[in-house]
PDB file of C-alpha atoms in Angstrom:
ATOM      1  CA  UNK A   1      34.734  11.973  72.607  1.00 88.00           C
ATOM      2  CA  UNK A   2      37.663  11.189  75.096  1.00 89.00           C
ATOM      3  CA  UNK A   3      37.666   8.329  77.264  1.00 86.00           C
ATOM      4  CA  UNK A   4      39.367   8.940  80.171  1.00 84.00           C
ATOM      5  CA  UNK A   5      38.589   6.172  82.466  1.00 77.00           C
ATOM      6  CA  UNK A   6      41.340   2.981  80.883  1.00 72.00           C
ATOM      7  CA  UNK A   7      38.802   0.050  82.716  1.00 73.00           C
ATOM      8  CA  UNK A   8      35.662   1.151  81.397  1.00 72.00           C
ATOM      9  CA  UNK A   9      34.960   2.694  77.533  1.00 73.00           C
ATOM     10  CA  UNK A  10      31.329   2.409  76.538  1.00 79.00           C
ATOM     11  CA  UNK A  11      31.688   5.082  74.628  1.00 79.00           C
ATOM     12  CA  UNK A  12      34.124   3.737  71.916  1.00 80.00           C
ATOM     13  CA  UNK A  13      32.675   1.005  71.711  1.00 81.00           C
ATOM     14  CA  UNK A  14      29.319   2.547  71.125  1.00 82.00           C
ATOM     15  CA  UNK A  15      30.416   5.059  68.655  1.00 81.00           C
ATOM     16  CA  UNK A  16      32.409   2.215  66.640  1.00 80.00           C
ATOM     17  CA  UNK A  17      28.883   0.787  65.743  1.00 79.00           C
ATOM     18  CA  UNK A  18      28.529   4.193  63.649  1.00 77.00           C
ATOM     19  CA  UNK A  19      29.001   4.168  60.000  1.00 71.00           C
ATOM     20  CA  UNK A  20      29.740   7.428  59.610  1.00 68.00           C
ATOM     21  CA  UNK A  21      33.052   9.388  60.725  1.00 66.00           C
ATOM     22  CA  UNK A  22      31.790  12.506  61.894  1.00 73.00           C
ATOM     23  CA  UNK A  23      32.234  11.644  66.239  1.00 80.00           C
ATOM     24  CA  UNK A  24      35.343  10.381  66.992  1.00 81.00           C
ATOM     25  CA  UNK A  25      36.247   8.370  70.258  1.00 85.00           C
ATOM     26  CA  UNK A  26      39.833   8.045  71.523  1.00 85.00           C
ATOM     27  CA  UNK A  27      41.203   7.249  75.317  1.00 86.00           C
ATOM     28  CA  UNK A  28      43.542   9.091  77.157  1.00 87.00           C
ATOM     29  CA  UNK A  29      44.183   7.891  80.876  1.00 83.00           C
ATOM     30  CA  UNK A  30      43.098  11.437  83.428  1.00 80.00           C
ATOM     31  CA  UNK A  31      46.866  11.967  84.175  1.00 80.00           C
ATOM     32  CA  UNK A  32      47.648  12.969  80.715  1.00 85.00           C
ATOM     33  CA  UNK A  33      44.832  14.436  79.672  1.00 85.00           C
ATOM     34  CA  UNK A  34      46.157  18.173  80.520  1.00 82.00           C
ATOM     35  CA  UNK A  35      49.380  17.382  78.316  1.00 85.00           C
ATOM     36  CA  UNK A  36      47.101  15.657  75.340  1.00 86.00           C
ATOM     37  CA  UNK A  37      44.128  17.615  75.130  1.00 83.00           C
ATOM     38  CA  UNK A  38      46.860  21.099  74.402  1.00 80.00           C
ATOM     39  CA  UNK A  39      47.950  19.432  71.535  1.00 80.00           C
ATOM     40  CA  UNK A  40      47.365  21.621  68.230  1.00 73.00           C
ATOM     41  CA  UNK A  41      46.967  18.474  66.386  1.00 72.00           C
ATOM     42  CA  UNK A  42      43.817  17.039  68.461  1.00 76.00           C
ATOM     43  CA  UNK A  43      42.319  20.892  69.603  1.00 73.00           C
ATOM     44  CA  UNK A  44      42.346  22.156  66.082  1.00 75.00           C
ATOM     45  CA  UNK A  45      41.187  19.020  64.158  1.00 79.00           C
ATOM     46  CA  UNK A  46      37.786  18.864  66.042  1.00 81.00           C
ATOM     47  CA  UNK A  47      34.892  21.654  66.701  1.00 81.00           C
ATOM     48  CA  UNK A  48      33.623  20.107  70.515  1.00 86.00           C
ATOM     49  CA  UNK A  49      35.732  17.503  72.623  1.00 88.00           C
ATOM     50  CA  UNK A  50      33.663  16.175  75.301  1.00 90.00           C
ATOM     51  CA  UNK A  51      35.317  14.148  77.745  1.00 89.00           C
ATOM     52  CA  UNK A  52      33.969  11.128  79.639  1.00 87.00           C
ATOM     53  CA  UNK A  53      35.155  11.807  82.935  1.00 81.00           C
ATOM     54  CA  UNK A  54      35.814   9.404  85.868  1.00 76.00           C
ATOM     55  CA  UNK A  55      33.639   9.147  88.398  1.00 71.00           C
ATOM     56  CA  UNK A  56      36.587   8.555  91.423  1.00 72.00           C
ATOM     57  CA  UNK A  57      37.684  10.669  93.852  1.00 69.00           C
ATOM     58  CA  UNK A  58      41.699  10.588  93.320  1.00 70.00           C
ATOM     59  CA  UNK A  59      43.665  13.389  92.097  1.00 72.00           C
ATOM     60  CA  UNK A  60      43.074  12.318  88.359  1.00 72.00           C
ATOM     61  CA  UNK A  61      39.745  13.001  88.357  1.00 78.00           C
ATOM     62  CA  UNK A  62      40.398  16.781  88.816  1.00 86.00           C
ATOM     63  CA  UNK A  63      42.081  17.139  85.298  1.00 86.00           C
ATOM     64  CA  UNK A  64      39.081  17.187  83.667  1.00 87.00           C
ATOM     65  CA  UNK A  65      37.478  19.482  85.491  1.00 89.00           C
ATOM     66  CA  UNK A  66      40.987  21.943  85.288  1.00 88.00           C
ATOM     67  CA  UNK A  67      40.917  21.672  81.526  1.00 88.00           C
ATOM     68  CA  UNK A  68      37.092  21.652  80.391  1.00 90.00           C
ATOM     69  CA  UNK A  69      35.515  24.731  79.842  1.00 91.00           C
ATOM     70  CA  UNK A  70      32.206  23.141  81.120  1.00 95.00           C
ATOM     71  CA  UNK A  71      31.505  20.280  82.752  1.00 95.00           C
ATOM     72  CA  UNK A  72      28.356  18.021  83.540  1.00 95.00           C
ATOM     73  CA  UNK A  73      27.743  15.595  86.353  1.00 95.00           C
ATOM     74  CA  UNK A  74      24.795  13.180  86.308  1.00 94.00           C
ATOM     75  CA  UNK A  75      23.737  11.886  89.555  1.00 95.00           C
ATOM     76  CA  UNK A  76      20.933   9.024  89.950  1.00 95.00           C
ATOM     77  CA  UNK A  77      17.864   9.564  92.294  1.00 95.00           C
ATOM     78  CA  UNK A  78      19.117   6.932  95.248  1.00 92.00           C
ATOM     79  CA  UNK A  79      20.846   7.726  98.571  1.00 92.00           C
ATOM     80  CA  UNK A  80      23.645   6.095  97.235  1.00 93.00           C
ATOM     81  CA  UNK A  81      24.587   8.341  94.156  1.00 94.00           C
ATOM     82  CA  UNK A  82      23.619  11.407  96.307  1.00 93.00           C
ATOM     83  CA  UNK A  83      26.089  10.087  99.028  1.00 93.00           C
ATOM     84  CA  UNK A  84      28.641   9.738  96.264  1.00 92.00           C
ATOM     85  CA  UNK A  85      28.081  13.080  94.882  1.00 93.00           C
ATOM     86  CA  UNK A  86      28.545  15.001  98.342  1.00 93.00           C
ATOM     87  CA  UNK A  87      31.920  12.936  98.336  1.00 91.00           C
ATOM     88  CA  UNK A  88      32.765  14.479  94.387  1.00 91.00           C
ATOM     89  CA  UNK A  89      31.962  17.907  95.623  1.00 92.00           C
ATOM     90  CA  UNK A  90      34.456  17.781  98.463  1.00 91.00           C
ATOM     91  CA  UNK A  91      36.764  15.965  97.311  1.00 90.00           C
ATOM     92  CA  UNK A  92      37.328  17.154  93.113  1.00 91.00           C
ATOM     93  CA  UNK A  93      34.708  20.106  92.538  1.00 92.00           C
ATOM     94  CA  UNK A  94      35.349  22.459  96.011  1.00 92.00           C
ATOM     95  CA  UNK A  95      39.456  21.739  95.590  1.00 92.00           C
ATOM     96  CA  UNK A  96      39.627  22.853  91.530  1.00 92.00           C
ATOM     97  CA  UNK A  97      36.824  25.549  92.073  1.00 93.00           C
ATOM     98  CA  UNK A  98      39.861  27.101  94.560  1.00 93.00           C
ATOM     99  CA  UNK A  99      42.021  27.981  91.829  1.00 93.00           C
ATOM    100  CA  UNK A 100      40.245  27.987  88.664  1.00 93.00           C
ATOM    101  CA  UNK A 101      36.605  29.662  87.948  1.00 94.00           C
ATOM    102  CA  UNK A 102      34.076  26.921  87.083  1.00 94.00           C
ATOM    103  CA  UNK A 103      31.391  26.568  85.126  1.00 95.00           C
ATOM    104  CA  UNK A 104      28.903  23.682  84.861  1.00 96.00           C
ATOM    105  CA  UNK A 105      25.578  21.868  86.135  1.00 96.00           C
ATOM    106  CA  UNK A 106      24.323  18.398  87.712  1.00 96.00           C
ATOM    107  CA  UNK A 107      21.918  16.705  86.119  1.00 96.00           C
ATOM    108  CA  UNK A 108      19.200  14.126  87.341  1.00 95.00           C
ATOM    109  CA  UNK A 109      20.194  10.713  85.596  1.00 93.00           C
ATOM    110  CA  UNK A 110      17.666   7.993  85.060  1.00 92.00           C
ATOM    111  CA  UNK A 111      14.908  10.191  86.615  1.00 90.00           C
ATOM    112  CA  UNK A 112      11.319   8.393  87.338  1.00 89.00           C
ATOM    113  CA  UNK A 113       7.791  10.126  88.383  1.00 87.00           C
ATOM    114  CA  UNK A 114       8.739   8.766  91.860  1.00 90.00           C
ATOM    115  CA  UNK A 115       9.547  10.033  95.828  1.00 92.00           C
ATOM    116  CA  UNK A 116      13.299   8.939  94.740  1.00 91.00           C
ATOM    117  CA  UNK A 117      13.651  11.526  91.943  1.00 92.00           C
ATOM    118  CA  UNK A 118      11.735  13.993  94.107  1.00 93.00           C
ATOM    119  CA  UNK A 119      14.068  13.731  96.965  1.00 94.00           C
ATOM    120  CA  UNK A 120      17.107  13.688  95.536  1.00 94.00           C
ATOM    121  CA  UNK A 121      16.396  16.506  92.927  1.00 94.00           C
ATOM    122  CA  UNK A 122      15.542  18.785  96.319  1.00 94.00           C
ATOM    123  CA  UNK A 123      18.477  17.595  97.672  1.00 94.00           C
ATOM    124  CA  UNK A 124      20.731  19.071  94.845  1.00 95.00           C
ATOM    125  CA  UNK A 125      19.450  22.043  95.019  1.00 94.00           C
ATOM    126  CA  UNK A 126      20.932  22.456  98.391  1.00 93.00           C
ATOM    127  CA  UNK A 127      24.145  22.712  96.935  1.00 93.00           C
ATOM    128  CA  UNK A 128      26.124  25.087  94.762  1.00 91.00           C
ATOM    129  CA  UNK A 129      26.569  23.900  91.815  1.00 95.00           C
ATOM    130  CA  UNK A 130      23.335  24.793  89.513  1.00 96.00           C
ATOM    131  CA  UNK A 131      20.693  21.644  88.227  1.00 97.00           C
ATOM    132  CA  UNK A 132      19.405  21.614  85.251  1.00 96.00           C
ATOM    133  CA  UNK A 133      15.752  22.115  85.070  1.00 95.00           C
ATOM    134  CA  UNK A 134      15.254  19.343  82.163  1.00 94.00           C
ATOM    135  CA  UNK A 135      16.357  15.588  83.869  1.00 93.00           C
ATOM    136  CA  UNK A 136      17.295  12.673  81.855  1.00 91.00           C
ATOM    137  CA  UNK A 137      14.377  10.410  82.471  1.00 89.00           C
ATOM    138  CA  UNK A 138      15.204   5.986  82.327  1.00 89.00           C
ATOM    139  CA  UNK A 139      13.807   5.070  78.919  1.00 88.00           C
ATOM    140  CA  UNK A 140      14.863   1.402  77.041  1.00 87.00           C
ATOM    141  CA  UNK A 141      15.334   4.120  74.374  1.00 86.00           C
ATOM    142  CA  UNK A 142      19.001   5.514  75.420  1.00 84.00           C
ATOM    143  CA  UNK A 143      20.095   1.555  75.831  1.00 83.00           C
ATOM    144  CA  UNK A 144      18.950   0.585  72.014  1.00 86.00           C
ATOM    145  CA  UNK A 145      20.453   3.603  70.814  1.00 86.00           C
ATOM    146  CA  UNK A 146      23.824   3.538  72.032  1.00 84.00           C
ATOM    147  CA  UNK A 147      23.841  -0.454  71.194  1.00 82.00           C
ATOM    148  CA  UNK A 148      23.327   0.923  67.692  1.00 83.00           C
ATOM    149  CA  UNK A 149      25.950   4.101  67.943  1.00 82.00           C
ATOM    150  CA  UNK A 150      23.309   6.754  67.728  1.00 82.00           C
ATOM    151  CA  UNK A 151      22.137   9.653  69.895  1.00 82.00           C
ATOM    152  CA  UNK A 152      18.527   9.144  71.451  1.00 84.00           C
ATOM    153  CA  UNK A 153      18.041  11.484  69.220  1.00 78.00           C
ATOM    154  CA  UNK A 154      18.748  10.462  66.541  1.00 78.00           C
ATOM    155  CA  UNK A 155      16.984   6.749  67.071  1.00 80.00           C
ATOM    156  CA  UNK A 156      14.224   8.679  67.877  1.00 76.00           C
ATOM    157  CA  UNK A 157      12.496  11.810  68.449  1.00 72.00           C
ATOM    158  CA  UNK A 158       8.681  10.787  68.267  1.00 72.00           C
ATOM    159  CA  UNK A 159       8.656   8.939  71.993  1.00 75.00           C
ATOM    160  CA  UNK A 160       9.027  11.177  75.142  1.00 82.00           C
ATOM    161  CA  UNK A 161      12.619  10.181  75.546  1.00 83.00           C
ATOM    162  CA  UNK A 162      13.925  11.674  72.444  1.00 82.00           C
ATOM    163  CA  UNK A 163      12.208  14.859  73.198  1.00 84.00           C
ATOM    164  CA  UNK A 164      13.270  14.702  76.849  1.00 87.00           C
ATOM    165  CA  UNK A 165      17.058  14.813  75.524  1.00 87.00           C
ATOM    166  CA  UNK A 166      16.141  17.003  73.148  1.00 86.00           C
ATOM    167  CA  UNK A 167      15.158  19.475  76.065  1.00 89.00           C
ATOM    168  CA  UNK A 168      17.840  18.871  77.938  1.00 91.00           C
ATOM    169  CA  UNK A 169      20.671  19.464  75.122  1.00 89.00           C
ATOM    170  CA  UNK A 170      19.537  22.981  74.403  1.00 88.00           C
ATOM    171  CA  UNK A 171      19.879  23.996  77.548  1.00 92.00           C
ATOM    172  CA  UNK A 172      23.363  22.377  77.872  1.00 93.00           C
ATOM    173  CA  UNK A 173      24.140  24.478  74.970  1.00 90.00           C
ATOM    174  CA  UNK A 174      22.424  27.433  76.367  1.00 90.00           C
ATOM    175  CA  UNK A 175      24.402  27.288  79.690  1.00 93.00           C
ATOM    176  CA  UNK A 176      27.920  26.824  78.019  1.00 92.00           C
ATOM    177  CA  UNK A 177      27.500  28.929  75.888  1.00 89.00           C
ATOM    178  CA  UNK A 178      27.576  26.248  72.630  1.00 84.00           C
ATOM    179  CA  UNK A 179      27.424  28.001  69.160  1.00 75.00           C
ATOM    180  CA  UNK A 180      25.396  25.895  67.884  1.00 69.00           C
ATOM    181  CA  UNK A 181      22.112  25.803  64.990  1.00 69.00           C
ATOM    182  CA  UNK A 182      18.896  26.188  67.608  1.00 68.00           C
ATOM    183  CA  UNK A 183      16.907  23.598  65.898  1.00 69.00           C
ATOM    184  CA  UNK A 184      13.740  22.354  66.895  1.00 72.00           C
ATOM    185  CA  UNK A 185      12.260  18.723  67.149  1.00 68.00           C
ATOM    186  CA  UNK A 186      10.147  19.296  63.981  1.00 67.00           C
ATOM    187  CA  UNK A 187      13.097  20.594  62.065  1.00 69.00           C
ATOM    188  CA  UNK A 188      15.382  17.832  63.237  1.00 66.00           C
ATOM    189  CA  UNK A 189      12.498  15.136  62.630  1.00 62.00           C
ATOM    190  CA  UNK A 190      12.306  16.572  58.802  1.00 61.00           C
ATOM    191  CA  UNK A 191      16.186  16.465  58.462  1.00 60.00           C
ATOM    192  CA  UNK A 192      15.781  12.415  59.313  1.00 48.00           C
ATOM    193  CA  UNK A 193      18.952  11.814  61.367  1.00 49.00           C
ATOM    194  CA  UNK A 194      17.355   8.269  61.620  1.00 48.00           C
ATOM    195  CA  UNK A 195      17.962   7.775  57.637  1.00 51.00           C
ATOM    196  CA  UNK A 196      22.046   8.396  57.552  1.00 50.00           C
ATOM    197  CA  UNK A 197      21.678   4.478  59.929  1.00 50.00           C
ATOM    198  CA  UNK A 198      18.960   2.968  58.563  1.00 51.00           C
ATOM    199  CA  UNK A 199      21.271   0.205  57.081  1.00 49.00           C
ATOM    200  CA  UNK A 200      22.665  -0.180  60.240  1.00 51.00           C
ATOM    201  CA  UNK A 201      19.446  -0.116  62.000  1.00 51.00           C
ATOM    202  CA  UNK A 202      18.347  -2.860  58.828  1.00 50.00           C
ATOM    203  CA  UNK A 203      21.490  -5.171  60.062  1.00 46.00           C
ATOM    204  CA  UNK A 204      20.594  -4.962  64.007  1.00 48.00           C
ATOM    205  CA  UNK A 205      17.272  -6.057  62.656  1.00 45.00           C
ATOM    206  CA  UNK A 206      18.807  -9.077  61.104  1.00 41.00           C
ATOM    207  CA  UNK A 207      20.569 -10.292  63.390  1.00 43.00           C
ATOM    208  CA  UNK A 208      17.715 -10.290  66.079  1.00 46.00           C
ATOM    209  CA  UNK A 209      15.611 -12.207  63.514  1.00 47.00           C
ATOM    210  CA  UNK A 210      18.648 -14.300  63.198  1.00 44.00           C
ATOM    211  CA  UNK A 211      18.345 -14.805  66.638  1.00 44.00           C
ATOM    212  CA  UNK A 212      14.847 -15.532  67.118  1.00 44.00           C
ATOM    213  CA  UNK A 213      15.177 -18.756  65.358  1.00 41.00           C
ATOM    214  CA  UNK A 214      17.492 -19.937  67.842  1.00 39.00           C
ATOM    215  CA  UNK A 215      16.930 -21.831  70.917  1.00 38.00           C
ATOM    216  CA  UNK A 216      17.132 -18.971  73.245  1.00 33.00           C
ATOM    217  CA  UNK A 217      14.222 -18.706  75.873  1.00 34.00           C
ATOM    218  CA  UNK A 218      12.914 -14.697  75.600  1.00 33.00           C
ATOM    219  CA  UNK A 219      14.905 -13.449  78.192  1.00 35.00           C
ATOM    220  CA  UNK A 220      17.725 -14.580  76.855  1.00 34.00           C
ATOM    221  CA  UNK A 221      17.057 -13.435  73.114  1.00 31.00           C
ATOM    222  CA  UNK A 222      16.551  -9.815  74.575  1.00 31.00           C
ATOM    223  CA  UNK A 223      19.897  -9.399  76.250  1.00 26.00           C
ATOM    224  CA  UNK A 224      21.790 -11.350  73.460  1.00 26.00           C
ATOM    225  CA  UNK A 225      20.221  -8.355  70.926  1.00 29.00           C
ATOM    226  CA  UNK A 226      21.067  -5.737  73.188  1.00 27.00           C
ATOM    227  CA  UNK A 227      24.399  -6.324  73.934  1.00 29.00           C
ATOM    228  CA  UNK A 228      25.208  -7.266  69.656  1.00 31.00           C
ATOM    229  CA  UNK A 229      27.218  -9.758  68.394  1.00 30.00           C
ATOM    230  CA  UNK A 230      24.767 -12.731  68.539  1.00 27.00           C
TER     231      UNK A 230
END
C-alpha cells in the first residue's frame, strides 16, 4: 500500500497493527510517485500496489491516476462529497483521461438505506465514469477492523458488512481485470483469516478490559479502545 498524501497516513498506521508481513505500507509524496513506483526494486518485489490517493485537486493528484492501471474513487452520499466529486472530475479525471485511456469506477462510501444514498447514487450515474453496483455500506465493523490491521474481511465475514465487502471486492477484481483465486464467503470463512490475529485480537481484548477498570465514563472507554494505546 502507498501513501501518497504526507499529512494524513491511516493506512500505515493501520497495517503496522498487523503481525504478519505479507501487506506492506510505505509513503511516497504524489510528485514522485511516477519516478518511485518505475523502480524495478519496488514493481518487482510486490504482486498488487494499491495506492492511497489524495483527494485534492492540484496537479499532484493526477499522478496517480497517470500511473495506475485502475483506479477507484469513493464518494459519500451528501451534497457535499457529490459537489467535491464534480470538482475531481473536472479538474484530475477529464484532464488525464485526455491523454491516457482510463480505466476505473466510483463507488458509494458509507452508504445507508436512506433518500441520501438514493440521491446521490442517481446522481453518479449521470456521469461517465461507471459505479459499482455493490456500495460500501457504514458499519462499526470497518472502524474495529482497521484499529486492529485487518480487512473487514478478515475481522469478519458472518455480519452483513463483511459480506457487503466481500461483494464489492470481486467485482473490483472483475472490472480490473485482477488474477486472482474466486473464492467464496464459505470458502474464505473455512480458511479462518480471523485465526492468523487472534493473538492480536486476544491483546485488543486486554487492553479494553484493562480499561474498563479505569475511571473512564462509557463514552470515553469506547473511543479510548478504538483509537489503541490506552
Amino acid at each position: 500500500v502507498v501513501n501518497s498524501d504526507t499529512y494524513q497516513n491511516s493506512a500505515g498506521e493501520s497495517l503496522s497493527q498487523r503481525d504478519d508481513s505479507n501487506i506492506s505500507c510505505i509513503t511516497i509524496p504524489t510528485k514522485n510517485l511516477r519516478r518511485e513506483l518505475k523502480r524495478e526494486d519496488l514493481v518487482g518485489h510486490f504482486d498488487l500496489i494499491i495506492i492511497d490517493g489524495e483527494g485534492s485537486m492540484h496537479e499532484h493528484s493526477r499522478a496517480a491516476l497517470e500511473i495506475c492501471d485502475y483506479f477507484v474513487v469513493p464518494v459519500k452520499p451528501s451534497q457535499f462529497d457529490l459537489n467535491s466529486y464534480v470538482k475531481y472530475m473536472a479538474s484530475v479525471i477529464e484532464p488525464v483521461s485526455e491523454y491516457k485511456d482510463l480505466r476505473g469506477g466510483v463507488v458509494l462510501n458509507e452508504c445507508e438505506k436512506d433518500a441520501a444514498s438514493k440521491e446521490t447514487l442517481a446522481a453518479l450515474k449521470e456521469f461517465t465514469v461507471p459505479v459499482f453496483e455493490n456500495h460500501i455500506n457504514r458499519s462499526k465493523t470497518t472502524r474495529n477492523a482497521s484499529g486492529l490491521g485487518l480487512s473487514v474481511t478478515e475481522y469478519s465475514l458472518q455480519n452483513a458488512c463483511g459480506a457487503n465487502v466481500f461483494s464489492f471486492v470481486k467485482e473490483l477484481c472483475e472490472a480490473a481485470q485482477l488474477k486472482v483465486r474466486n473464492f467464496t464467503i464459505l470458502e474464505l470463512r473455512r480458511l479462518s483469516l480471523r485465526r492468523k490475529n487472534k493473538k492480536k485480537e486476544s491483546t485488543h481484548a486486554g487492553r479494553k478490559n484493562n480499561q474498563k477498570k479505569t475511571n473512564y465514563s462509557s463514552s470515553d472507554t469506547e473511543t479510548s479502545n478504538f483509537f489503541g494505546r490506552g
